[in-house]
Short mmCIF file of C-alpha atoms in Angstrom, two decimals:
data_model
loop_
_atom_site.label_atom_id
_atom_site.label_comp_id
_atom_site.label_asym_id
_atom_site.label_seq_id
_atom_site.Cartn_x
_atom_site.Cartn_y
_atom_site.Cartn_z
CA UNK A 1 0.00 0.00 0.00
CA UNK A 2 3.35 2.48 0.66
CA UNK A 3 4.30 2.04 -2.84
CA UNK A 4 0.71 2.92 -4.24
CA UNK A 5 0.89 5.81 -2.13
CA UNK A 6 3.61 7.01 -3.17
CA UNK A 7 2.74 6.70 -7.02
CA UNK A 8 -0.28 8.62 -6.00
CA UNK A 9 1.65 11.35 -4.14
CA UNK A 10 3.84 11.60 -6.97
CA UNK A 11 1.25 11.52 -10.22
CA UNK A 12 -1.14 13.27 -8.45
CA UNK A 13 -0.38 15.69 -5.68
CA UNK A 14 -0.04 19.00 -7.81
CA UNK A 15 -3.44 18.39 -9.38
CA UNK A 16 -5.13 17.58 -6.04
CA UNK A 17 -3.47 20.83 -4.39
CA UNK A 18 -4.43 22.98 -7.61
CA UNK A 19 -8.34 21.49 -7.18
CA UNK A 20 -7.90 22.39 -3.53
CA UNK A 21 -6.87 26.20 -3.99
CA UNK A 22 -9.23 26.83 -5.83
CA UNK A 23 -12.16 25.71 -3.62
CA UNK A 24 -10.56 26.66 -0.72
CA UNK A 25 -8.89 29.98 -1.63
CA UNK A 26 -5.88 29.83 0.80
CA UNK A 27 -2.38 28.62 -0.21
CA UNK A 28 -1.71 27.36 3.27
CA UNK A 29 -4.80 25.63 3.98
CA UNK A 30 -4.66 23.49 0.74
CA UNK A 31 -1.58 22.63 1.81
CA UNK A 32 -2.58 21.17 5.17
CA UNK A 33 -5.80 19.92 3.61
CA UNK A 34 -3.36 17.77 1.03
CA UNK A 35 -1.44 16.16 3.69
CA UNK A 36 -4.70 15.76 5.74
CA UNK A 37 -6.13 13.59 3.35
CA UNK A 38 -3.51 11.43 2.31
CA UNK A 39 -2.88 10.66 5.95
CA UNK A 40 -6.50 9.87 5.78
CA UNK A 41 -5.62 8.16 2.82
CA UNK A 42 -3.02 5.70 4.67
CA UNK A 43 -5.88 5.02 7.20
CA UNK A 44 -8.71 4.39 5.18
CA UNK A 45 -7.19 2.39 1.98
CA UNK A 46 -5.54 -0.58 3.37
CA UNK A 47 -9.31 -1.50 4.96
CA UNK A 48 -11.36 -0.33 2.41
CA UNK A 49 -9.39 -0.60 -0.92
CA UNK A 50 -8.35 2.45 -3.33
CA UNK A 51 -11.13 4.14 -4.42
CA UNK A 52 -11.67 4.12 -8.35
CA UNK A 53 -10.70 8.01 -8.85
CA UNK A 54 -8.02 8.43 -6.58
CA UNK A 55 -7.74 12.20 -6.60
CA UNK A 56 -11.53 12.68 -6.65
CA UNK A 57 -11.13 10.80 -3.29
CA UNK A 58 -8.05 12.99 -1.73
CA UNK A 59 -10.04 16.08 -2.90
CA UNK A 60 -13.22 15.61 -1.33
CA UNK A 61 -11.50 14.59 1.83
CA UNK A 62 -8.87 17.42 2.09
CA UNK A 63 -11.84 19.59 0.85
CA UNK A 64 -13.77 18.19 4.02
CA UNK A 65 -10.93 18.46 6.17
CA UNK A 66 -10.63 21.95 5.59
CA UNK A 67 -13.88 22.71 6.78
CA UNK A 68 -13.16 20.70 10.25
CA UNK A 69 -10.12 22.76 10.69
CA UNK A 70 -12.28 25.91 10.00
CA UNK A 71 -15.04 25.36 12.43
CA UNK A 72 -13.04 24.21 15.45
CA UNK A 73 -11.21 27.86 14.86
CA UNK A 74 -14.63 29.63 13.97
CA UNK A 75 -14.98 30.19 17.56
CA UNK A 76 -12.15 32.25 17.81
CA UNK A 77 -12.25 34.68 13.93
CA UNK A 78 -15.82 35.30 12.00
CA UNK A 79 -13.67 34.73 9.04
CA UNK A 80 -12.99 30.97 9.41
CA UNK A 81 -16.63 30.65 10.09
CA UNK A 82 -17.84 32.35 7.08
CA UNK A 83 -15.78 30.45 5.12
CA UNK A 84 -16.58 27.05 6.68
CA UNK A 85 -20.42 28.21 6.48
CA UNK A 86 -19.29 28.77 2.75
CA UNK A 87 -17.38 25.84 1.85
CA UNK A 88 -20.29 23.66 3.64
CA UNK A 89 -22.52 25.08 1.50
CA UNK A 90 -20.74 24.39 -1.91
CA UNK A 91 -20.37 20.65 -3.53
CA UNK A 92 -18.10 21.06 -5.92
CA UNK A 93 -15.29 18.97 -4.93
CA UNK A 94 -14.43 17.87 -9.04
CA UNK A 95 -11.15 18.68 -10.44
CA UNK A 96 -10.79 21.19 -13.54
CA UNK A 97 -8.62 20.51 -16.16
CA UNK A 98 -7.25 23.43 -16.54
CA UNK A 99 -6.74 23.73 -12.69
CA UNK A 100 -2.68 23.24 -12.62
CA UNK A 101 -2.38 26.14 -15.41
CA UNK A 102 -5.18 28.41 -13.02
CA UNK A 103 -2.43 27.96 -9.86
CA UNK A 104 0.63 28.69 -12.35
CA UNK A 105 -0.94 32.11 -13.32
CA UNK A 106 -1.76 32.58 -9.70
CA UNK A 107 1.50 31.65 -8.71
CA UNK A 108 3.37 34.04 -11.58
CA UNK A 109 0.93 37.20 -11.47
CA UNK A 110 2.59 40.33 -11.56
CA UNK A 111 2.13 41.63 -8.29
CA UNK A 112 4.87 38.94 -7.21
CA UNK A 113 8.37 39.62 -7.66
CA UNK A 114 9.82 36.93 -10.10
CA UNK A 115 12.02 35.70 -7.66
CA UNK A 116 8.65 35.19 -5.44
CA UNK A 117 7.06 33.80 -8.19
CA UNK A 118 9.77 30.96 -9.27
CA UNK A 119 9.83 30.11 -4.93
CA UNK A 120 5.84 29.76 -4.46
CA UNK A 121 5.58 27.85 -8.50
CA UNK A 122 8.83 25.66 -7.26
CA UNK A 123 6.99 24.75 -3.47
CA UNK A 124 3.50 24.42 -4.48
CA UNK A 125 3.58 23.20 -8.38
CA UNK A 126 6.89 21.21 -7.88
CA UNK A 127 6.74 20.01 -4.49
CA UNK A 128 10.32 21.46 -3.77
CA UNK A 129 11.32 21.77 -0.40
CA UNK A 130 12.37 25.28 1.18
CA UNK A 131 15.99 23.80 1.28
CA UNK A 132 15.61 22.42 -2.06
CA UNK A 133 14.97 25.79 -3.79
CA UNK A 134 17.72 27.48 -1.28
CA UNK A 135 19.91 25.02 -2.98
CA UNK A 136 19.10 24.94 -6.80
CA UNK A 137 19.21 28.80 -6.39
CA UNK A 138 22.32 29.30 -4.24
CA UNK A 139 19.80 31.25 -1.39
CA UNK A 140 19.52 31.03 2.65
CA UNK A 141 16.50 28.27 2.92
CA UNK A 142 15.21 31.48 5.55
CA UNK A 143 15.30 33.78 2.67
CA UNK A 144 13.20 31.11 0.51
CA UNK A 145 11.09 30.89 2.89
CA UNK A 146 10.37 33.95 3.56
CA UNK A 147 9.48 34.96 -0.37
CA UNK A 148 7.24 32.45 -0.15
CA UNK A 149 5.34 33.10 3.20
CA UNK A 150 5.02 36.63 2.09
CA UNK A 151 3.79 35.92 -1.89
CA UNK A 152 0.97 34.06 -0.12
CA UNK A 153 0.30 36.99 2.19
CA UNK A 154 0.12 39.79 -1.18
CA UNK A 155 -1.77 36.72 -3.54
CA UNK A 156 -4.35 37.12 -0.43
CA UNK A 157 -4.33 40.48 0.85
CA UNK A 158 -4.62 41.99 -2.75
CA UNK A 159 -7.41 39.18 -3.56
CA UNK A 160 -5.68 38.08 -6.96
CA UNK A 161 -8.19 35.73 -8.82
CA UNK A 162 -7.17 32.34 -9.23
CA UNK A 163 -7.95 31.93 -12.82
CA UNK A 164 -6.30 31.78 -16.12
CA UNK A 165 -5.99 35.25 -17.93
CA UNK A 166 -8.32 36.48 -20.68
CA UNK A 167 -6.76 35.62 -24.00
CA UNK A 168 -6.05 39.51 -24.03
CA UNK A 169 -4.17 39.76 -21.01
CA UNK A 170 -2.26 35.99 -21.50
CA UNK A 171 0.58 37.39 -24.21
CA UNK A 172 1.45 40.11 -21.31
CA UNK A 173 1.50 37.07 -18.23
CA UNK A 174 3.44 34.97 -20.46
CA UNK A 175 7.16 35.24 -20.03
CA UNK A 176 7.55 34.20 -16.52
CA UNK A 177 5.24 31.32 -16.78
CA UNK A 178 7.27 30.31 -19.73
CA UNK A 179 10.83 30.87 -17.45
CA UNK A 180 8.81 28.76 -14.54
CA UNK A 181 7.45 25.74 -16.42
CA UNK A 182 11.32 25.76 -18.29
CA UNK A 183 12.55 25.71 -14.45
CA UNK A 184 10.24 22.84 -13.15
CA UNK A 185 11.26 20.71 -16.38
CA UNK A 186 15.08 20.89 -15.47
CA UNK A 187 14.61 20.77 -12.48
CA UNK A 188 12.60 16.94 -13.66
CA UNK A 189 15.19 16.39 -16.26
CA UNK A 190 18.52 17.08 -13.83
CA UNK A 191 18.04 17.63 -10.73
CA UNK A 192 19.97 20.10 -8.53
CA UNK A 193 21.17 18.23 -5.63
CA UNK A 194 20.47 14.50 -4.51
CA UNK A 195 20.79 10.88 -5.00
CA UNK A 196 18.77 10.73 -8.08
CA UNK A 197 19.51 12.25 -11.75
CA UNK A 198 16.47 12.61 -12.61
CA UNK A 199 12.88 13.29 -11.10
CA UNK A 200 10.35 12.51 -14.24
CA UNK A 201 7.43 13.25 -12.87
CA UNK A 202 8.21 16.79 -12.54
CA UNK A 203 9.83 16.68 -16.05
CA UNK A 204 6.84 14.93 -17.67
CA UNK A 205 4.20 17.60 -15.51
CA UNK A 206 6.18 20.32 -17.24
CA UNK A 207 5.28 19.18 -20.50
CA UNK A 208 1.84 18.68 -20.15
CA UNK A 209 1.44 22.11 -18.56
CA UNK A 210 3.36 23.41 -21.99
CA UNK A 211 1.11 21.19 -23.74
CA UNK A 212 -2.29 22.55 -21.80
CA UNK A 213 -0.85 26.73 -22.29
CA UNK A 214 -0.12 25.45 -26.27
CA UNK A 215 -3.88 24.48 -26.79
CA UNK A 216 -4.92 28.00 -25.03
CA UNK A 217 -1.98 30.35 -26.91
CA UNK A 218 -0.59 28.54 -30.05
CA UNK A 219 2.05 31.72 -29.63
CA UNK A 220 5.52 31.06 -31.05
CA UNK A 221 7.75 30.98 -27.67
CA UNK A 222 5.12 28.44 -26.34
CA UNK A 223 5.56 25.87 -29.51
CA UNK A 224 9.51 26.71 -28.68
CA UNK A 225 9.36 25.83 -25.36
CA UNK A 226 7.34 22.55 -25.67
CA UNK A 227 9.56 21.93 -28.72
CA UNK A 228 12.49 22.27 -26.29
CA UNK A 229 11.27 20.27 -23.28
CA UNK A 230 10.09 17.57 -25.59
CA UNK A 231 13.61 17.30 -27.50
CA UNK A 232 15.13 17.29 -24.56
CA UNK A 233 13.31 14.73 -22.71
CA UNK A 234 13.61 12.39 -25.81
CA UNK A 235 16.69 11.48 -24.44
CA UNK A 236 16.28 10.73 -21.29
CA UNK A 237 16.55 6.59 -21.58
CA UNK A 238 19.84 7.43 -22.38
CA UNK A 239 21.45 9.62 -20.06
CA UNK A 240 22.28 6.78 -17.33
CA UNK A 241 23.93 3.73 -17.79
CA UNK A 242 23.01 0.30 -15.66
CA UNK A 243 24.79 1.45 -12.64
CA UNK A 244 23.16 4.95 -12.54
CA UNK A 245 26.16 7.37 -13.92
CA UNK A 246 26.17 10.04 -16.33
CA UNK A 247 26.39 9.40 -19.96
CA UNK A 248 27.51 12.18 -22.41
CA UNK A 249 25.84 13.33 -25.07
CA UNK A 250 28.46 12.26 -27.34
CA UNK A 251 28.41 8.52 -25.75
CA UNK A 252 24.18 8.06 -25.65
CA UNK A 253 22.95 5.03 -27.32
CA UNK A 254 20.65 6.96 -29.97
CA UNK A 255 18.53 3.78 -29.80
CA UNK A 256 17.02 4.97 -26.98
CA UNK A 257 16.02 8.24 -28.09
CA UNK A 258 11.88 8.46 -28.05
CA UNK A 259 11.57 9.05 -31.62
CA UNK A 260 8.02 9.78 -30.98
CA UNK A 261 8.67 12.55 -29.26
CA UNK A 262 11.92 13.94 -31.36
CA UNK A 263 9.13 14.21 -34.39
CA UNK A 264 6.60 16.00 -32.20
CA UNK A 265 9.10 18.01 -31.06
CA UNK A 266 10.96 18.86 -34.66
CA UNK A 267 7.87 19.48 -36.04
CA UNK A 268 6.72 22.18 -33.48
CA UNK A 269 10.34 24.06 -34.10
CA UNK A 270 9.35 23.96 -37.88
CA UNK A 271 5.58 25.71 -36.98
CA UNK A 272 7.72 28.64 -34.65
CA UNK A 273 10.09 29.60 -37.26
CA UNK A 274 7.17 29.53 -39.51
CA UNK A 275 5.91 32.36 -37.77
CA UNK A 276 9.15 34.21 -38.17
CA UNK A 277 8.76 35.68 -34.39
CA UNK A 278 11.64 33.36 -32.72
CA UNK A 279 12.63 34.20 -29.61
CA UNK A 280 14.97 32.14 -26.95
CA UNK A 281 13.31 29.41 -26.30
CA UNK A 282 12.30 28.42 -30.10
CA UNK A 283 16.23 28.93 -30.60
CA UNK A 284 17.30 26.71 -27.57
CA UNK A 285 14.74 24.05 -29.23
CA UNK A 286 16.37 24.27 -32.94
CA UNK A 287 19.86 23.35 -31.67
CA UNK A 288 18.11 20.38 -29.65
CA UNK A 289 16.25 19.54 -32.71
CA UNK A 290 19.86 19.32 -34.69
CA UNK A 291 21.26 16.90 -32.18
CA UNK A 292 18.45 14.92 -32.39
CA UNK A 293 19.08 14.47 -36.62
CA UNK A 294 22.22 13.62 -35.91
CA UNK A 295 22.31 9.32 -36.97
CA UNK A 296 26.25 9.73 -34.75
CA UNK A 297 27.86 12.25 -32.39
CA UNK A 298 30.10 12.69 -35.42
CA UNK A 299 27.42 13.75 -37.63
CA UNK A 300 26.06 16.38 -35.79
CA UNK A 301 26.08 19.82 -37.35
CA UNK A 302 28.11 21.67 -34.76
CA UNK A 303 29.10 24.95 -37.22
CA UNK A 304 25.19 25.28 -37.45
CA UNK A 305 24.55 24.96 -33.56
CA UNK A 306 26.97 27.40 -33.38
CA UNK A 307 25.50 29.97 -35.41
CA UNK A 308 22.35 29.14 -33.59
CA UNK A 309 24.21 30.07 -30.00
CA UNK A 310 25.49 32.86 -31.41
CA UNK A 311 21.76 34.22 -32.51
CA UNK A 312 20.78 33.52 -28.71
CA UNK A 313 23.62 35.25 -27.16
CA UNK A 314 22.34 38.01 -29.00
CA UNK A 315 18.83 37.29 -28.51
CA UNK A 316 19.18 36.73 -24.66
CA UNK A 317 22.55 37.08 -23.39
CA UNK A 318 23.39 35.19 -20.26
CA UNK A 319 26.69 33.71 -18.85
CA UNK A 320 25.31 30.30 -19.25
CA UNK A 321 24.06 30.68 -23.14
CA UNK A 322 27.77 32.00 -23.53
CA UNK A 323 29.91 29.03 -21.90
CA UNK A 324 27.00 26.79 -24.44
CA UNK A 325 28.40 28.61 -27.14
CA UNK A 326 31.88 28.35 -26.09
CA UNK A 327 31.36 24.32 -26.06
CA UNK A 328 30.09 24.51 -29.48
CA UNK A 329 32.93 26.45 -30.67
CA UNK A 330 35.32 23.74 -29.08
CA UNK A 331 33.24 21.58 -31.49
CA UNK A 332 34.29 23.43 -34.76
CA UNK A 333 37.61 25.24 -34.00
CA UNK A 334 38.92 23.31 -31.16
CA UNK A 335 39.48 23.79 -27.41
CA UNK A 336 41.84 26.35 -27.36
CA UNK A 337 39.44 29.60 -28.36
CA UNK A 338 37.28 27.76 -26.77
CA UNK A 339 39.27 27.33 -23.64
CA UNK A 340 39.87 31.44 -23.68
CA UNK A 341 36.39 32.03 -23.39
CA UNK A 342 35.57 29.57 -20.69
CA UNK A 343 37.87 30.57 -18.44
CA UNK A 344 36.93 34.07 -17.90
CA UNK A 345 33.39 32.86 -16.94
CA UNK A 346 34.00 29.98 -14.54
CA UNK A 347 36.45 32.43 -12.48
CA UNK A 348 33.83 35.29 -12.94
CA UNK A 349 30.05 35.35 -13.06
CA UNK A 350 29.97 31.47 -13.63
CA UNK A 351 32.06 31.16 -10.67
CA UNK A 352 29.69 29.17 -8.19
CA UNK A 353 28.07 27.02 -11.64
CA UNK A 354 29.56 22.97 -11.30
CA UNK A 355 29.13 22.82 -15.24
CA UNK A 356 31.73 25.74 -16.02
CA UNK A 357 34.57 24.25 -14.38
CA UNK A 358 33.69 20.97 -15.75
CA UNK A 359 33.76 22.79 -19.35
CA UNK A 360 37.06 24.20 -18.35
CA UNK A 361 38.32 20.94 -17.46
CA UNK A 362 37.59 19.30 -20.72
CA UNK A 363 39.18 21.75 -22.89
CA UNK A 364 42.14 21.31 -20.37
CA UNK A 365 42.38 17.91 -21.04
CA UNK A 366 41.56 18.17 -24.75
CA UNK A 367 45.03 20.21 -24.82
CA UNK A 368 46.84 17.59 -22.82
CA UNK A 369 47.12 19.90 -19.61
CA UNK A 370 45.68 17.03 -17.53
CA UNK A 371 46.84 18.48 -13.96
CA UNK A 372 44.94 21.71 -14.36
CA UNK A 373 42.31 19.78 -16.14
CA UNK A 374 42.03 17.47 -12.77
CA UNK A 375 42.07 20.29 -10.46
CA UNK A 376 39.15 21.99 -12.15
CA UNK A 377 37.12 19.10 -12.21
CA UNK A 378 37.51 18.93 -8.38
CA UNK A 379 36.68 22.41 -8.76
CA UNK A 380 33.68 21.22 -10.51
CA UNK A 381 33.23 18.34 -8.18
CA UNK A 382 33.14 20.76 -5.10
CA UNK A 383 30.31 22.51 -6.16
CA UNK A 384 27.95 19.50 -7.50
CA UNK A 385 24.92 18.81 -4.98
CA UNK A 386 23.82 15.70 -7.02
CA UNK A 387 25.03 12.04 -6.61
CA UNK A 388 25.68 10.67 -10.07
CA UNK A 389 26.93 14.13 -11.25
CA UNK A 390 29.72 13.39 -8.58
CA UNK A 391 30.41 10.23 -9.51
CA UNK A 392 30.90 10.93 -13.19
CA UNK A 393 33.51 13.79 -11.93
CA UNK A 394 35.65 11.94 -9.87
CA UNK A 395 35.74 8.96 -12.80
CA UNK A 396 36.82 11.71 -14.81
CA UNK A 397 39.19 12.45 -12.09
CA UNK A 398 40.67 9.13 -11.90
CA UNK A 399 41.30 9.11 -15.64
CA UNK A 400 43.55 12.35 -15.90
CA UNK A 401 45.73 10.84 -13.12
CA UNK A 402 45.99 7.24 -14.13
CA UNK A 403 46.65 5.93 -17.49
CA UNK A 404 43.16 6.43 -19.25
CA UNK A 405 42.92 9.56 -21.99
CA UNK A 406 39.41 10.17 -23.45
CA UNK A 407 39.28 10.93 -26.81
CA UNK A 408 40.70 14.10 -27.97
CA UNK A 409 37.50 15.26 -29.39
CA UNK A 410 34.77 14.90 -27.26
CA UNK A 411 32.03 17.26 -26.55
CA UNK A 412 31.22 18.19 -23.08
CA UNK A 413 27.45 17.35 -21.88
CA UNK A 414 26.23 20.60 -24.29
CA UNK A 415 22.82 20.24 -24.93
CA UNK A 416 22.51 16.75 -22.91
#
């Protein structure tokens, strides 16, 4: 019964705390309606069996709940007894589709700062821990928590309606839903710190929330972005071998690639730059798109990714678009240039970024400096939060200082 539990929690606690937002109108008291009723949940199911609709089930219990928790304090505020007296009244306990993309607009509205609105998304949409997001963003787990305590407080106090925008107002709410659903799928895809690689059921709820905003704004950056998350998760069968480590991009079995998805993805580049508005994200998803055409590693079209980084250094510049680029020039004029570039950033702005220094090392190594190479992996290795990540670095480490040379020409992880 723990196991089905936890595939429960896991499939379906964002759409059971979205459902419960809405009917209850309080961030926190979803919350501690959720975990009421799956503790109710661990009582009642090994006895009676798990009900047919499993979130129809957790709803209508944390819904009713709720309402306990609000009449044993109605004696103390009028407001928790109006809104028991409210919520006892109503019996709508069914789930909305659209319900996840309703608490996404909630969670990004513009009366939140973005860094508010990328904490509350990450904690309620995610599931992220305060420490988790202190982590991934290199912030005091008190600070997180704090954004998030007081985006609650404004999302209440200035009564924002939890609803999706009018199509009007949607191309104007866009971009940081766009930067948040991006952030939840990487989160999925890699995570930040941890045993585990990857966490796909935050990966694969990305998607379908790109998916769900695609049907209600076919807009360019949305096809881009679904494009991109799509590409990307194609490979994810690949990106672990049978003990759990890291495997390059330039090592994947291509075998495993979900073809499916590479030609749902390809084709939604093809209708962005059809529209001739291409912005970051529909970019980002046309060099994935190119390493997913690629039959080899060798075949891949690396002087056209290039241009393609280049475009997107323009388009958005960023210190992590530029060490991308700076890989992909490694890939057409070698690691030297490459090297020059690299450098400045993982001793500057990229400073406190694992990736950089692991860049740095294998341009390092690519020009047979194999000490400095070593030392910049630990560098690397230092700064890495997440289990297999590790692992791969100090096999990497090994290599430079025994006998083993990798190949002088292999890309880093760039675009993995």
């Amino acid at each position: 019964m723990s196991d089905t539990l936890d595939s429960i929690w896991r499939r379906d606690r964002r759409r059971v705390l979205a459902t419960l937002i809405r009917l209850l109108g309080d961030f926190d008291l979803a919350e501690e309606a959720l975990h009421d009723a799956f503790l109710a949940a661990t009582q009642t199911w090994p006895q009676d069996g798990v009900p047919a609709n499993p979130a129809a089930w957790l709803i209508s219990a944390g819904r009713f709940r709720a309402i306990d928790k609000l009449r044993r304090r109605a004696r103390f505020t009028a407001a928790a007894a109006e809104l028991a007296l409210t919520l006892s009244d109503s019996t709508d306990d069914t789930a909305r589709p659209d319900d996840p993309l309703r608490l996404i607009f909630t969670c990004c509205h513009p009366a939140l700062s973005p860094e508010a609105q990328v904490a509350l998304t990450l904690r309620t949409l995610c599931g992220l821990t305060t420490e988790e997001i202190a982590r991934a963003f290199l912030v005091r787990t008190p600070t997180i928590a704090q954004r998030i305590t007081r985006a609650k407080a404004r999302l209440k106090d200035d009564r924002v309606p939890y609803d999706v925008p009018e199509p009007g107002e949607m191309p104007a709410r866009l971009d940081p839903v766009l930067r948040v659903i991006y952030l939840m799928f990487n989160e999925g895809y890699s995570a930040h710190a941890g045993p585990d690689l990857l966490r796909a059921d935050l990966s694969d709820q990305a998607i379908a929330l790109g998916r769900d905003l695609l049907a209600l704004l076919p807009d360019a950056e949305v096809m881009g972005l679904v494009a991109l998350m799509l590409l990307t998760r194609a490979r994810q069968a690949a990106r672990q071998d049978a003990e759990g480590a890291i495997v390059l991009l330039a090592d994947q079995d291509r075998s495993l690639w979900d073809r499916g998805l590479i030609a749902e993805g390809s084709a939604l580049v093809e209708r962005a730059f059809a529209t001739r508005q291409i912005g970051p994200y529909t970019l980002q998803a046309a060099i994935a798109a190119l390493h997913s055409a690629a039959a080899t590693a060798d075949q891949t079209d690396w002087a056209e990714i290039l241009a393609l980084y280049t475009v997107l250094l323009r388009a958005a510049p960023s210190p992590v678009v530029a060490l991308n680029r700076a890989v992909a020039l490694a890939m057409v004029q070698g690691p030297a240039p490459a090297l020059a570039l690299i450098a400045p950033l993982a001793q500057g702005p990229l400073e406190s970024y694992a990736p950089a220094h692991a860049a740095q090392a294998e341009m390092l190594e690519r020009l047979d400096r194999r000490a400095e190479a070593a030392s910049a992996f630990r560098k690397a290795l230092a700064l890495s939060a997440q289990e297999p990540e590790q692992r791969h670095i100090l096999r990497r480490i090994a290599a430079l200082e025994g006998t083993t040379a990798r190949p002088d020409a292999r890309a880093p992880d760039e675009g993995g």
